[in-house]
PDB file of C-alpha atoms and ligand atoms in Angstrom:
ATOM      1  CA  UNK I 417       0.000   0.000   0.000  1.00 96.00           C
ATOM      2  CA  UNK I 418       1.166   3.422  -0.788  1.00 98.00           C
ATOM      3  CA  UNK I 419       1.250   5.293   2.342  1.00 98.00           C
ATOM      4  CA  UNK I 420       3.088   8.747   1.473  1.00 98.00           C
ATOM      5  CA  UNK I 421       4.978  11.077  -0.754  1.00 98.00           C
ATOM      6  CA  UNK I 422       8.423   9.827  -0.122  1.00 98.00           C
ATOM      7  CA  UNK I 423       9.992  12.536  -2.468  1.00 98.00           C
ATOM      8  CA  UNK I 424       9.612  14.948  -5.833  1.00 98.00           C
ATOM      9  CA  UNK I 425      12.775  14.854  -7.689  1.00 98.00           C
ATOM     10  CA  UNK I 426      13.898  18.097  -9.177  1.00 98.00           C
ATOM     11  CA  UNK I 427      17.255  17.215 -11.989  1.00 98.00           C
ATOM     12  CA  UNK I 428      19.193  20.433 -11.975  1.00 98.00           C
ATOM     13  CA  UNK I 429      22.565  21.551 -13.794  1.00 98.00           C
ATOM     14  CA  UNK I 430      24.319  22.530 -10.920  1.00 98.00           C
ATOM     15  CA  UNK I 431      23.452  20.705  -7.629  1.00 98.00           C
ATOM     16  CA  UNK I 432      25.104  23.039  -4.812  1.00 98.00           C
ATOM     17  CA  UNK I 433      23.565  25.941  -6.574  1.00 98.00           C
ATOM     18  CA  UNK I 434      20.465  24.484  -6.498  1.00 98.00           C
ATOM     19  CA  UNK I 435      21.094  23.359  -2.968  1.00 98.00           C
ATOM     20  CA  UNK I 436      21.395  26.857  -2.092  1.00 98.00           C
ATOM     21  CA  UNK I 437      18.407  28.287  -3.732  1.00 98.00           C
ATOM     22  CA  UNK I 438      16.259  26.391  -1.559  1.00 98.00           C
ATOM     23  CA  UNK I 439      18.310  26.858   1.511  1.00 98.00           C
ATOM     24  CA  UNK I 440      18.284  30.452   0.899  1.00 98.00           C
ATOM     25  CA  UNK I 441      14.414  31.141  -0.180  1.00 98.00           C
ATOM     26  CA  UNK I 442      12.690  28.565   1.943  1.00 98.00           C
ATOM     27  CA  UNK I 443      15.236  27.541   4.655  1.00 98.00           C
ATOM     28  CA  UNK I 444      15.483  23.517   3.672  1.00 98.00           C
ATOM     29  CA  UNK I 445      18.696  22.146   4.403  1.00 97.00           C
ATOM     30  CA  UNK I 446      20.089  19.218   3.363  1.00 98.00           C
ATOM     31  CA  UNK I 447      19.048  15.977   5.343  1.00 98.00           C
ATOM     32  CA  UNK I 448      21.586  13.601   3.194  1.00 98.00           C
ATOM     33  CA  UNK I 449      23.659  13.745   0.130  1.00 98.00           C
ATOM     34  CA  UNK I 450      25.470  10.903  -1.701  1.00 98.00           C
ATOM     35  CA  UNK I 451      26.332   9.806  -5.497  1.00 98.00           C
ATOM     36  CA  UNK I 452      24.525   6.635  -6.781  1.00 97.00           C
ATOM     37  CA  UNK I 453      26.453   5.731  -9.402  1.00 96.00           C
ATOM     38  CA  UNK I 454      23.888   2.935 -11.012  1.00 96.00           C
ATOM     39  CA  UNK I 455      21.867   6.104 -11.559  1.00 97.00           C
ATOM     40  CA  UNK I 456      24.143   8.860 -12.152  1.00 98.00           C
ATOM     41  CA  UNK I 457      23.375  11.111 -10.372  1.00 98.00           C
ATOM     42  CA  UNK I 458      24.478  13.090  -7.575  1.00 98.00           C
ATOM     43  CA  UNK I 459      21.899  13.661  -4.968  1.00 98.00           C
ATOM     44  CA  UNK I 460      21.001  15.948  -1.783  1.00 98.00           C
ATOM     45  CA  UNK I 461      17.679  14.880   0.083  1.00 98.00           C
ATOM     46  CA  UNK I 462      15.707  17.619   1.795  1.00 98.00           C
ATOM     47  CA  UNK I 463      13.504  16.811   4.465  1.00 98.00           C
ATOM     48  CA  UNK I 464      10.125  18.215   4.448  1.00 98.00           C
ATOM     49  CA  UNK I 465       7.798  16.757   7.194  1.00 97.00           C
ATOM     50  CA  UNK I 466       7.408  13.584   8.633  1.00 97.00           C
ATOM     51  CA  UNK I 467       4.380  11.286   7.554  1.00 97.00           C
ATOM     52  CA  UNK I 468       2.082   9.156   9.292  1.00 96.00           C
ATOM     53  CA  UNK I 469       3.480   6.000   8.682  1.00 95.00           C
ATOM     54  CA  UNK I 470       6.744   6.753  10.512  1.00 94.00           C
ATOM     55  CA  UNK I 471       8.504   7.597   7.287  1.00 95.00           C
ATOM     56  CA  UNK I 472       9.141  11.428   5.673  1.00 97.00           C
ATOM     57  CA  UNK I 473       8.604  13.324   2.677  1.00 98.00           C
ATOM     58  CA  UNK I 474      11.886  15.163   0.706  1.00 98.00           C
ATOM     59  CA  UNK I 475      12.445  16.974  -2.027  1.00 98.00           C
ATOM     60  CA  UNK I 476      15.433  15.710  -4.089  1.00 98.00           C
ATOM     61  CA  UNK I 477      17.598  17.365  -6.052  1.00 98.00           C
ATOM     62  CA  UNK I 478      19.361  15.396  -8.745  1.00 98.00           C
ATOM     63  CA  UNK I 479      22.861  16.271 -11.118  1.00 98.00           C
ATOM     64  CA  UNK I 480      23.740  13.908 -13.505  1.00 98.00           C
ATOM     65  CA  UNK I 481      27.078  12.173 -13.194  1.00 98.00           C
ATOM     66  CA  UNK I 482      27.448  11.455 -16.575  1.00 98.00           C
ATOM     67  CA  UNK I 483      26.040  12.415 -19.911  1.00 96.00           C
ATOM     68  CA  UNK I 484      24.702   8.871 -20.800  1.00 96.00           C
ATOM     69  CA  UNK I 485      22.757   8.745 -17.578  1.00 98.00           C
ATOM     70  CA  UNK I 486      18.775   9.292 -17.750  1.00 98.00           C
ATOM     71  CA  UNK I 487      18.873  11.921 -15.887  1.00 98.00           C
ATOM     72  CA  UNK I 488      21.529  13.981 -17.937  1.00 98.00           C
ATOM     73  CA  UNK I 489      19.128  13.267 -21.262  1.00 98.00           C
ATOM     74  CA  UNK I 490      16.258  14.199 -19.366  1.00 98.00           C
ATOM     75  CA  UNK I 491      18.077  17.779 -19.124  1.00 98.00           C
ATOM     76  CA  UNK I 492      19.103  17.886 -22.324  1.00 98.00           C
ATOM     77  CA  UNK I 493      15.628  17.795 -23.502  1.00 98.00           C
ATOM     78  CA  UNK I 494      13.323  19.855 -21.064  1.00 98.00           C
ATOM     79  CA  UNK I 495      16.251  21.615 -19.016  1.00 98.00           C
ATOM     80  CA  UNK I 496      15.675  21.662 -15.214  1.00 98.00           C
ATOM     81  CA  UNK I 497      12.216  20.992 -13.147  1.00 98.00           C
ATOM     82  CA  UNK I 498      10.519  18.151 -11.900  1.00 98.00           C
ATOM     83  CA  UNK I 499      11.781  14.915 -13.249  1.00 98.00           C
ATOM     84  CA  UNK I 500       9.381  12.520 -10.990  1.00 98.00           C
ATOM     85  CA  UNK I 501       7.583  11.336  -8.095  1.00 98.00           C
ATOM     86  CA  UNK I 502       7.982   8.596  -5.474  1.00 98.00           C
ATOM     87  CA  UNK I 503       6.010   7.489  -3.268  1.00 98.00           C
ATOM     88  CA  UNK I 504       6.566   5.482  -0.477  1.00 98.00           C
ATOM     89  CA  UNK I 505       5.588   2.163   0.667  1.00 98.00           C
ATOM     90  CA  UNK I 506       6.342  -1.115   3.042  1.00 97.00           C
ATOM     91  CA  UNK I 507       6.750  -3.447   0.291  1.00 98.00           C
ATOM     92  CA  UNK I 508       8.370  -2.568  -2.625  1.00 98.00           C
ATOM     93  CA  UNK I 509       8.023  -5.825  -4.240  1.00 98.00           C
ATOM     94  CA  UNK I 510       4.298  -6.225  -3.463  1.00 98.00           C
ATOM     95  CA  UNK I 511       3.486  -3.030  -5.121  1.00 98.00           C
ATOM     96  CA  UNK I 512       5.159  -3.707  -8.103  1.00 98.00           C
ATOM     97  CA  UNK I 513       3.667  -6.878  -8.308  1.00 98.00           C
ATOM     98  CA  UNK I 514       0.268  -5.416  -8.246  1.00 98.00           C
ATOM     99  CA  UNK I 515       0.515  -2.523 -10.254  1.00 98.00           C
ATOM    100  CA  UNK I 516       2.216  -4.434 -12.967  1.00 98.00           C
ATOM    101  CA  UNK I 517      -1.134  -6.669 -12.776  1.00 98.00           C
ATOM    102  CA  UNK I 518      -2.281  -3.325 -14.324  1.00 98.00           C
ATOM    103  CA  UNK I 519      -0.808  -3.031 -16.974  1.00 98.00           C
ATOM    104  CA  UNK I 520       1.700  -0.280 -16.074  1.00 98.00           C
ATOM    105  CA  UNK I 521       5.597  -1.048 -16.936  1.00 98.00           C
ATOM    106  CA  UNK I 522       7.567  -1.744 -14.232  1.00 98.00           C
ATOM    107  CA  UNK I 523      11.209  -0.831 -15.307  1.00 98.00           C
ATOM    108  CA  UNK I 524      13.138  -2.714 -12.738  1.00 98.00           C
ATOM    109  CA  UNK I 525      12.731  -7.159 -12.379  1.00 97.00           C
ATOM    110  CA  UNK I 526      14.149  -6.837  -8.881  1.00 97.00           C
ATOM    111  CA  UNK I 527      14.602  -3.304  -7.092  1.00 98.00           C
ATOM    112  CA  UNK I 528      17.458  -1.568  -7.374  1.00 98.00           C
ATOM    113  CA  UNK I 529      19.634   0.679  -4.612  1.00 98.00           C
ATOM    114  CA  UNK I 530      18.435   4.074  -4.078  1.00 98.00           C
ATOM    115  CA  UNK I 531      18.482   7.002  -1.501  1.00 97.00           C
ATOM    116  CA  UNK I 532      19.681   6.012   1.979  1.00 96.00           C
ATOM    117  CA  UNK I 533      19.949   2.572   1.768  1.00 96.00           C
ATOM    118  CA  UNK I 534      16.267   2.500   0.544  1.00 98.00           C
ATOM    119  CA  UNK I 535      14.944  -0.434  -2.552  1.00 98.00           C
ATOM    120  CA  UNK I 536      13.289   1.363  -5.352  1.00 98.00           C
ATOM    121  CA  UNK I 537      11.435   0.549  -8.491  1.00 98.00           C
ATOM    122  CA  UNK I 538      10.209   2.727 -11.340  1.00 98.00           C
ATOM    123  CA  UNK I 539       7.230   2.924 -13.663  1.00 98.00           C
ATOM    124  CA  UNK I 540       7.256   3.723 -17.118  1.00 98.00           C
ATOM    125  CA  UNK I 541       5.996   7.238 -17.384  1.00 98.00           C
ATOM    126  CA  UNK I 542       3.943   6.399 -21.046  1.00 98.00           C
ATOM    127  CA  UNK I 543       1.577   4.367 -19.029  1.00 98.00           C
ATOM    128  CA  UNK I 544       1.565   6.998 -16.076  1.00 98.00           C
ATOM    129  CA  UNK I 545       0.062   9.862 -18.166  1.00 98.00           C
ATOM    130  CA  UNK I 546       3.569  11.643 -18.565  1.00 98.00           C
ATOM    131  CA  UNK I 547       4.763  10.941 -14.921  1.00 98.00           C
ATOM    132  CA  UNK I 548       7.814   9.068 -13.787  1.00 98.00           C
ATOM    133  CA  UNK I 549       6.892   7.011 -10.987  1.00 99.00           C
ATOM    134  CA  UNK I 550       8.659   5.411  -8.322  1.00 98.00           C
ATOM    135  CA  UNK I 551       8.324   3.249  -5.827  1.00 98.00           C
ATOM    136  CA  UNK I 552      10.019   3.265  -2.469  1.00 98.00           C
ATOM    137  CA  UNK I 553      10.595   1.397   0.740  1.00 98.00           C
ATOM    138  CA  UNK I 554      12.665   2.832   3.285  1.00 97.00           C
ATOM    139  CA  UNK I 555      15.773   1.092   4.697  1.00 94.00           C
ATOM    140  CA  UNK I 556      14.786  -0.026   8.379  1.00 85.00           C
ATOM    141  CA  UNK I 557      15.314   2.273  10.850  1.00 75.00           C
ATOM    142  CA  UNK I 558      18.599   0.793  12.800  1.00 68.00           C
ATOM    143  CA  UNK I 559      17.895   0.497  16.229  1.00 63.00           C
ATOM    144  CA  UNK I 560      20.183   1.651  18.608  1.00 63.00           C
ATOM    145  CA  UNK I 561      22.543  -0.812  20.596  1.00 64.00           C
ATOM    146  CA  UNK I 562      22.336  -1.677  24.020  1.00 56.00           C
TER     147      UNK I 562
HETATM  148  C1  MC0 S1480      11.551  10.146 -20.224  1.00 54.43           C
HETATM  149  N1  MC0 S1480      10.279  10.450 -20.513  1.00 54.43           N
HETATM  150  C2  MC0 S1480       9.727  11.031 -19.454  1.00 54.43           C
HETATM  151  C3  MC0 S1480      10.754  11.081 -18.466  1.00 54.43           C
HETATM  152  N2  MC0 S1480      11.864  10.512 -18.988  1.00 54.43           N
HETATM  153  N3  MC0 S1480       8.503  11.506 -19.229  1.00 54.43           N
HETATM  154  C4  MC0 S1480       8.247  12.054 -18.029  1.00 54.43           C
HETATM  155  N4  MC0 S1480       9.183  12.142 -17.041  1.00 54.43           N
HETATM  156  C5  MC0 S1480      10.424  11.672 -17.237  1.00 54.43           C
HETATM  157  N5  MC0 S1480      11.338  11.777 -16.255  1.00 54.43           N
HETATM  158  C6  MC0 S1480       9.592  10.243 -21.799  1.00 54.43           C
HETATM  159  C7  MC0 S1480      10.363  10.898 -22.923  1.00 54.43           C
HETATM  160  O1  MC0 S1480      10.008  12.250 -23.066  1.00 54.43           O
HETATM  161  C8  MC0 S1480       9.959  10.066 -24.109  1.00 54.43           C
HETATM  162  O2  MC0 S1480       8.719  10.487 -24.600  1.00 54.43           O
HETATM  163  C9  MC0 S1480       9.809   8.671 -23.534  1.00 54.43           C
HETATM  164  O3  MC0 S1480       9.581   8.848 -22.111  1.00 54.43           O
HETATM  165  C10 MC0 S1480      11.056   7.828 -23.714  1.00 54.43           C
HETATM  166  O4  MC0 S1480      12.124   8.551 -23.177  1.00 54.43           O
HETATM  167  P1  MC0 S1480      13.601   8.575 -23.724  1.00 54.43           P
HETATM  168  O5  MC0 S1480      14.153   9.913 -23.479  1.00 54.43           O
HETATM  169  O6  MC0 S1480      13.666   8.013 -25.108  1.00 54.43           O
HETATM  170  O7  MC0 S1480      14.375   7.663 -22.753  1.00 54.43           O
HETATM  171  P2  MC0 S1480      14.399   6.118 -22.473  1.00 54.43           P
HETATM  172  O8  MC0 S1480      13.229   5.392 -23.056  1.00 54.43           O
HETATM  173  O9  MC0 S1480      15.755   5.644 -22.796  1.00 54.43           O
HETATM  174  O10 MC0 S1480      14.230   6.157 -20.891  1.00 54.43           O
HETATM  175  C11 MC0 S1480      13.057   6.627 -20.267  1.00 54.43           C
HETATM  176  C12 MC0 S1480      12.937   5.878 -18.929  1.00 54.43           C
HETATM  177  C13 MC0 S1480      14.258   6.095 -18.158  1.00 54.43           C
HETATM  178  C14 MC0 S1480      11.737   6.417 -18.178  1.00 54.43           C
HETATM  179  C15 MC0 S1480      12.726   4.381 -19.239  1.00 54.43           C
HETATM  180  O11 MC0 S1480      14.438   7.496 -17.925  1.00 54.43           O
HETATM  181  C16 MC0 S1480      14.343   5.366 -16.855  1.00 54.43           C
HETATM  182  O12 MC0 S1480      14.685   4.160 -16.792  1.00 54.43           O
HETATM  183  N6  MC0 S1480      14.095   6.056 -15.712  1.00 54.43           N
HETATM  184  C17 MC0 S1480      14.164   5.430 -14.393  1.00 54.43           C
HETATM  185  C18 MC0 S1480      15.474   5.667 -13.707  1.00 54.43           C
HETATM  186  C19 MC0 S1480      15.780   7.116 -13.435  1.00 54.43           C
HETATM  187  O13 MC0 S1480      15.154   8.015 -13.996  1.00 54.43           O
HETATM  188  N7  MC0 S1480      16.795   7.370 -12.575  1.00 54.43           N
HETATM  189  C20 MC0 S1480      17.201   8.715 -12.169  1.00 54.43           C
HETATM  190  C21 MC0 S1480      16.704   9.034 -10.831  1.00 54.43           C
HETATM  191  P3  MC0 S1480       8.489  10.833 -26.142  1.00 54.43           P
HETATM  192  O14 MC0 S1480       7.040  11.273 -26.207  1.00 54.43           O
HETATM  193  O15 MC0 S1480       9.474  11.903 -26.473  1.00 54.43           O
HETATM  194  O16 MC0 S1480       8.746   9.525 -26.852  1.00 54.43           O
HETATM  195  S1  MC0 S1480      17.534   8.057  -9.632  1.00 54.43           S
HETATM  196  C22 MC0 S1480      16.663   8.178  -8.210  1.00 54.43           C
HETATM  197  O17 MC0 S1480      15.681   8.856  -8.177  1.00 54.43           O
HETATM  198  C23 MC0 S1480      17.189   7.372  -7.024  1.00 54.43           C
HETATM  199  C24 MC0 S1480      18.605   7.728  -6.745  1.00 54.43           C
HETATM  200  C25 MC0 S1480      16.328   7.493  -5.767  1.00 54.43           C
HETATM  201  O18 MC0 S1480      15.225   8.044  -5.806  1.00 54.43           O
HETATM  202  O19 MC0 S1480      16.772   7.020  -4.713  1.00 54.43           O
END
């Protein structure tokens, strides 16, 4: 079940630029950065709020690593803005399942690494009316050692 809006992903040129345009006009800072390099792209996470379902909602902004990556083609065709949606769930795999029992392309067979530690999925944004859609589910929370 989809429980939340686990993130909006914004590709950009220039990711510490970008970084500090929101820092500077609506006071987000960054929660997390790091550079997935399956995806290319370099990434900081922005926390938002907190959700319900014990999870949270970011904005992420997203620099290509390298010019073959989807991201970097994206740009090259529509220049900056928002390049997707996730949203956030328990189990990954179970939602795929079922939404590919729709009809809607899945683009992964197994989910791949993405944001802190988390297993996504994505579906095809032709049978999404024009969205890119992702799937999430959250890495487990580590609990702390006693
Ligand atoms: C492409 N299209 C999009 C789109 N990307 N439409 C809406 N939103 C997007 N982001 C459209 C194109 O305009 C084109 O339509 C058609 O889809 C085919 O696109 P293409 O440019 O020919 O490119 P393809 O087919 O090679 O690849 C498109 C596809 C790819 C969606 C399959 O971008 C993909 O696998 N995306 C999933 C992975 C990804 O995006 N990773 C980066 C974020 P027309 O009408 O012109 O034919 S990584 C991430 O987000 C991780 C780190 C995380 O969250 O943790």
């Amino acid at each position: 079940m989809l429980t939340r809006i686990d993130h909006i992903g914004i590709a950009c040129f220039d990711l510490d630029k970008t970084v500090e345009f929101y820092r500077a006009t609506y006071g987000f800072e960054v929660f997390h950065s790091e550079v997935n390099e399956e995806q290319g792209v370099r990434e900081a996470m922005l926390k938002i709020n907190e959700t319900s379902d014990g999870g949270a909602s970011y904005l992420q902004l997203l620099e290509p690593t390298r010019e073959d990556s989807t991201v970097a083609k994206w740009l090259a065709k529509n220049g900056e803005g928002v390049h997707h949606i996730a949203f956030g769930t328990a189990d990954v795999d179970g939602d795929a399942e079922e939404i590919k029992g729709k009809g809607v392309r899945v683009l992964y067979e197994e989910p791949r690494r993405g944001s802190m530690g988390s297993r996504i999925t994505f579906l095809h944004p032709k049978d999404c009316h024009g969205v890119l859609t992702e799937l999430v589910t959250s890495a487990p929370v580590e609990s702390p050692e006693h």
